[in-house]
Short mmCIF file of C-alpha atoms in Angstrom, two decimals:
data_model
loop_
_atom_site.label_atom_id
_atom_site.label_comp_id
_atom_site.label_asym_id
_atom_site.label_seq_id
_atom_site.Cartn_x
_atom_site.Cartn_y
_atom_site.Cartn_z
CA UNK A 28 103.30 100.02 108.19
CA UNK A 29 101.77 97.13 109.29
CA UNK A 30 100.26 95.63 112.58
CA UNK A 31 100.11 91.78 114.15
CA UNK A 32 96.34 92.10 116.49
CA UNK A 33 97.22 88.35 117.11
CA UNK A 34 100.91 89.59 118.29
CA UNK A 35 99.75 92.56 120.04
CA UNK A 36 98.84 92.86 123.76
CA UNK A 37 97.40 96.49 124.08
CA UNK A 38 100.62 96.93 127.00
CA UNK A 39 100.89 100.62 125.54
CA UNK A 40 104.73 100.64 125.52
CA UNK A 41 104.30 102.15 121.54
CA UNK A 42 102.11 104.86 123.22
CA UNK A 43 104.62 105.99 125.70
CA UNK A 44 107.73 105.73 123.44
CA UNK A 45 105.87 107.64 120.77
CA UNK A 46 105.35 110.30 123.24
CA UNK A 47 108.89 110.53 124.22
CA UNK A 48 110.50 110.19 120.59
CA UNK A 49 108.33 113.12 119.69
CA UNK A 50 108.06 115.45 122.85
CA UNK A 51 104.58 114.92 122.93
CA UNK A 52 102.97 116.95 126.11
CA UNK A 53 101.81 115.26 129.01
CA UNK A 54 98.47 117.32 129.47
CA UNK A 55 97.24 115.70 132.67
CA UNK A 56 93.61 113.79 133.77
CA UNK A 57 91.54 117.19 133.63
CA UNK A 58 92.33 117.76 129.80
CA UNK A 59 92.09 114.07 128.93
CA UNK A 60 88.42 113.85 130.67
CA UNK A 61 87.14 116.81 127.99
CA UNK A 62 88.46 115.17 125.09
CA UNK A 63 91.84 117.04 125.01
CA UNK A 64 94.84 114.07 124.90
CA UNK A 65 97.62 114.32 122.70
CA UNK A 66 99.19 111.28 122.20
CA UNK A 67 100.06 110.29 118.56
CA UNK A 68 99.14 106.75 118.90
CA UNK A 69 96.02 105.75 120.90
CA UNK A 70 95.12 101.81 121.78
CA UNK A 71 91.09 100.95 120.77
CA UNK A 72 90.04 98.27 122.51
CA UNK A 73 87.18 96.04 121.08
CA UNK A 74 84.85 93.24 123.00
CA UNK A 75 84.27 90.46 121.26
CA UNK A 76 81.33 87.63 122.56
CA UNK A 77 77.80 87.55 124.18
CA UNK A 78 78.16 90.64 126.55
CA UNK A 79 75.52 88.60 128.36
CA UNK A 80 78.46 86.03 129.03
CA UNK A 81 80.72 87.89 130.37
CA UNK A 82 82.73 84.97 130.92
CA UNK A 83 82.77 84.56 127.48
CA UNK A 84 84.81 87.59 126.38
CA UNK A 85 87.59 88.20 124.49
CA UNK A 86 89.29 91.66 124.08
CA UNK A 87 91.34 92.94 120.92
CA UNK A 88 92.72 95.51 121.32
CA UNK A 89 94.14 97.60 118.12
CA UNK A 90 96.60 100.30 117.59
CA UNK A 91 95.39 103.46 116.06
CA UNK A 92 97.62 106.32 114.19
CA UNK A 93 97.86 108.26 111.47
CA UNK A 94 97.25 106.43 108.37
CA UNK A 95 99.09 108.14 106.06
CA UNK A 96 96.24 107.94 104.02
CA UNK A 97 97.00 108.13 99.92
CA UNK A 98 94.12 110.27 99.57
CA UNK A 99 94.01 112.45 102.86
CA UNK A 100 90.86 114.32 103.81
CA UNK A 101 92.57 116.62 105.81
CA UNK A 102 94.94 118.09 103.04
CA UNK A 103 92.05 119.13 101.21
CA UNK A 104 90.34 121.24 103.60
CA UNK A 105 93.32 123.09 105.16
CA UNK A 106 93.09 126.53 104.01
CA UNK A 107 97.14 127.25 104.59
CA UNK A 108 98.47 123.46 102.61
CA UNK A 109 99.71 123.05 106.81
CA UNK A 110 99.45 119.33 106.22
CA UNK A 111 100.84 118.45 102.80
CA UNK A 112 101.66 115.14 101.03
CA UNK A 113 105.46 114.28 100.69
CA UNK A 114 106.78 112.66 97.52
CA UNK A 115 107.65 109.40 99.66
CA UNK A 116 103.98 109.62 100.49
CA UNK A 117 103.95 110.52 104.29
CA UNK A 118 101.08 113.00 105.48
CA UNK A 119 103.23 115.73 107.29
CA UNK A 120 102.58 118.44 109.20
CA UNK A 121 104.30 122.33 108.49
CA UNK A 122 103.94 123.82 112.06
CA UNK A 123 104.83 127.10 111.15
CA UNK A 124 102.12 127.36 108.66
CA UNK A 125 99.71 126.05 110.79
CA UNK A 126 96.78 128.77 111.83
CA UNK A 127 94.57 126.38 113.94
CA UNK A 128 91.33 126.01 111.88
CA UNK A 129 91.23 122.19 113.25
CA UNK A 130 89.40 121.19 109.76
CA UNK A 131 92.05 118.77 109.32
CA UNK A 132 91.42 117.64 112.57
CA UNK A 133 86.64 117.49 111.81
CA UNK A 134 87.93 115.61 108.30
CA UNK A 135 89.79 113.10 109.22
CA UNK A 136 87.67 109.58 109.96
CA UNK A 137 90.51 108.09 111.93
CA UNK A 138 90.64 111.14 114.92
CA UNK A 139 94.29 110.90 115.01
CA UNK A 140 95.30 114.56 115.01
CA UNK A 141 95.97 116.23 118.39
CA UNK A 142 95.43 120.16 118.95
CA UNK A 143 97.68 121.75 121.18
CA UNK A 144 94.51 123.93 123.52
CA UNK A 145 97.38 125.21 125.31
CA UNK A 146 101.16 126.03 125.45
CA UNK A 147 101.56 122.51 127.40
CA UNK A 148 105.74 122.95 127.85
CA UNK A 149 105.44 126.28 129.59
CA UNK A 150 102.45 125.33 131.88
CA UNK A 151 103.03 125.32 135.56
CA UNK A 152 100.28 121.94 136.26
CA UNK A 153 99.32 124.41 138.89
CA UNK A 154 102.35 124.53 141.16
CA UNK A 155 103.27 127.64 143.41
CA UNK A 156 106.42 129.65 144.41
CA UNK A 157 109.20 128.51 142.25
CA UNK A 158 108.16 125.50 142.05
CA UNK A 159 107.61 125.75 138.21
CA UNK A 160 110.14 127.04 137.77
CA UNK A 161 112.62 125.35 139.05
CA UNK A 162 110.68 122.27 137.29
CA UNK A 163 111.39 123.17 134.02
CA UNK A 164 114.81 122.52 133.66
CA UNK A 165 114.59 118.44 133.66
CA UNK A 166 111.45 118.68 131.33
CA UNK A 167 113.49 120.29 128.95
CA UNK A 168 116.39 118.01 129.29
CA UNK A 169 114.22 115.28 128.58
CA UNK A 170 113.31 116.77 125.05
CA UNK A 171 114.40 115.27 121.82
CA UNK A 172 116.35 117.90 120.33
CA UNK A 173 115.51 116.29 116.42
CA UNK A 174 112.14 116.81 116.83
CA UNK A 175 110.63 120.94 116.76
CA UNK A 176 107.84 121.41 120.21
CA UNK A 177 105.01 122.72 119.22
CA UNK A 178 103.13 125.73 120.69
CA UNK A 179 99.46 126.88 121.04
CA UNK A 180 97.54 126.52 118.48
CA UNK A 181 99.28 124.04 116.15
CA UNK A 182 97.76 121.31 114.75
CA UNK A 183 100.08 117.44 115.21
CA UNK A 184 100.03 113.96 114.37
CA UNK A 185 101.69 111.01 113.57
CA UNK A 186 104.60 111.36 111.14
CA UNK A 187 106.23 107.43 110.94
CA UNK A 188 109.15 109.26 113.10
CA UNK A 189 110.23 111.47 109.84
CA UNK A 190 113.27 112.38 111.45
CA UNK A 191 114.55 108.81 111.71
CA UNK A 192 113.56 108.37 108.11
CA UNK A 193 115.92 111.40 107.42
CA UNK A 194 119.27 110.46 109.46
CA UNK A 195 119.09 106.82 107.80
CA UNK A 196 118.55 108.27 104.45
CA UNK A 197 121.65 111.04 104.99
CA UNK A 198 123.67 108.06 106.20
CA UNK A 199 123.05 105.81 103.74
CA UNK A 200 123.85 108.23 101.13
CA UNK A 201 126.66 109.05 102.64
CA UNK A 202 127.87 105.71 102.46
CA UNK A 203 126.90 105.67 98.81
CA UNK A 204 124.20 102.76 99.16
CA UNK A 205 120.57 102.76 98.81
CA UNK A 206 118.11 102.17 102.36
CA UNK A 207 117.68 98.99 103.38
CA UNK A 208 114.83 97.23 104.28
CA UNK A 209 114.37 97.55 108.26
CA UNK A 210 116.53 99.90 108.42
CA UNK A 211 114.63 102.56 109.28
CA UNK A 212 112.62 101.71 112.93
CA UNK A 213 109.82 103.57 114.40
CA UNK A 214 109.37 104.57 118.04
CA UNK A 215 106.41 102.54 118.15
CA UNK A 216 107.81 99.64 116.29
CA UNK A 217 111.36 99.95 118.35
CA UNK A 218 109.43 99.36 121.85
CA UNK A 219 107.04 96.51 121.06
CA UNK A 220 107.71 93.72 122.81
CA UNK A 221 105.85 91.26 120.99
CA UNK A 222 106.85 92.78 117.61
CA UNK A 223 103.87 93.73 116.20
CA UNK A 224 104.97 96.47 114.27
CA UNK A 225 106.44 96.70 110.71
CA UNK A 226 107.65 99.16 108.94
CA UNK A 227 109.59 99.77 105.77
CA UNK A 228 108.90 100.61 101.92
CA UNK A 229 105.78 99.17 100.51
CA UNK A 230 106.69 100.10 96.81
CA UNK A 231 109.43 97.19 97.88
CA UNK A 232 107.54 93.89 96.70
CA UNK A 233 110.93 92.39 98.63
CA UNK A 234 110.68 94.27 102.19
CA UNK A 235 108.85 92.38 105.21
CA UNK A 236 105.75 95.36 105.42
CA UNK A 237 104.60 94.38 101.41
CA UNK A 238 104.70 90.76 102.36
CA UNK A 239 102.27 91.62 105.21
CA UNK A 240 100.63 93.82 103.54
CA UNK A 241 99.43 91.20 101.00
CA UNK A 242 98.99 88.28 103.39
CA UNK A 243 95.23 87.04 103.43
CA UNK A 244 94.78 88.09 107.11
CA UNK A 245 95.49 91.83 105.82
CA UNK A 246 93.13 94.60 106.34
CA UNK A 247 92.68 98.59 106.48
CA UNK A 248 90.74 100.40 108.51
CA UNK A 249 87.31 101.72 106.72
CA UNK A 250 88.73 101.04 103.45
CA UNK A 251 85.56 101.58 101.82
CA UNK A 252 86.04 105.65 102.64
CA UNK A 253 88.86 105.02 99.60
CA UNK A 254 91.34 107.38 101.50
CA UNK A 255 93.89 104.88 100.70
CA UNK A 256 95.59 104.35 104.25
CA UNK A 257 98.99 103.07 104.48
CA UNK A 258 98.61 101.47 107.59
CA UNK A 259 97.62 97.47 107.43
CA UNK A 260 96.54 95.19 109.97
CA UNK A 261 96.54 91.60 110.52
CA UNK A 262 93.26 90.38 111.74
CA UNK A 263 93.34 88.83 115.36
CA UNK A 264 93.24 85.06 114.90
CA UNK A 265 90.88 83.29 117.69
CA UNK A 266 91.30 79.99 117.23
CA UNK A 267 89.53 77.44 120.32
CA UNK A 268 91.25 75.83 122.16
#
């Protein structure tokens, strides 16, 4: 994957289309105050100028997800192999294995993985009578039925929307062809406006996302940690006016 910080404008529409792709909980004010969101893909916003200016300023703000990283801290520390290393090089997650430790979660240097500190889809957000339940019916109509909810306990993160990876894969064998590049579109990706997002096969020297990846303006986060992330990012360009 790679991201534009010139293109993007920190609007958050990847944030809330990741968390509807991948029935990711809304937990409520009270959880996020103590350090308890769960959204998949956060939006870091960074200052730059004189902060004694404040006129001055200039905000970038970045995207932040999994990084799929090459060499992933938090496979090595799981004591279950919950978050394993696919042979198409996407981090995923085994919910069923997963026993909660949250060493994953300590190891990793981006803080992308969510823990689920409570069974979010069966909590009542405090309403009385049958209030609840009667509520529950639309949340549950409003899940995507490709992607498993997860229950107390379980560790999640960013996957690159593995089930979308899947169902072009199936139908492009079934159509006896291989992928093509762009074929396969994130949530994240799919929702930005100012398409900032790419996303495709990097072992592709052809495919948009290698281009990027190799353009001079390319960066990854705390490469010096030698994780290898997958994720790129243009730098913001800041040119005067």
């Amino acid at each position: 994957m790679s991201i534009d910080l010139t293109s993007c404008t920190g609007c958050g529409s990847c944030v809330i289309a990741c968390q509807v792709e991948n029935n990711v909980p809304v937990v409520g004010r009270d959880e996020v105050r103590v350090g308890r969101e769960m959204h998949w893909l956060r939006i870091d916003r960074y200052y730059i100028g004189d902060p004694d200016q404040p006129e001055t300023l200039q905000v970038a703000h970045q995207p932040m997800l999994c990084q799929q990283c090459d060499n992933a801290p938090c496979e090595t520390v799981c004591p279950v192999l919950a978050t394993v290393h696919s042979s198409e090089g996407i981090n995923d997650m085994v919910y069923n294995r997963c026993v909660g430790t949250r060493y994953c979660s300590n190891n990793c240097p981006y803080k992308v993985r969510r823990f689920n500190w409570m069974q979010h889809w069966y909590n009542d957000f405090g309403w009385k009578n049958n209030q609840a339940k009667e509520s529950k019916a639309p949340r549950y109509l409003g899940l995507n039925p490709e992607v498993a909810v997860r229950g107390r306990g379980v560790m999640e993160k960013c996957n690159f929307c593995s089930h979308r990876i899947a169902a072009a894969k199936i139908a492009a064998k079934n159509e006896g062809r291989v992928l093509k590049d762009g074929e396969v579109k994130t949530a994240c990706q799919q929702s930005c406006a100012a398409d900032a997002i790419s996303f495709g096969n990097t072992n592709d020297k052809d495919a948009e996302v290698s281009k990027l990846s190799s353009d001079p303006r390319s960066f990854r986060v705390l490469e010096y940690l030698n994780v290898g992330p997958q994720v790129a990012y243009l730098t913001r360009v800041r040119n005067s006016i």
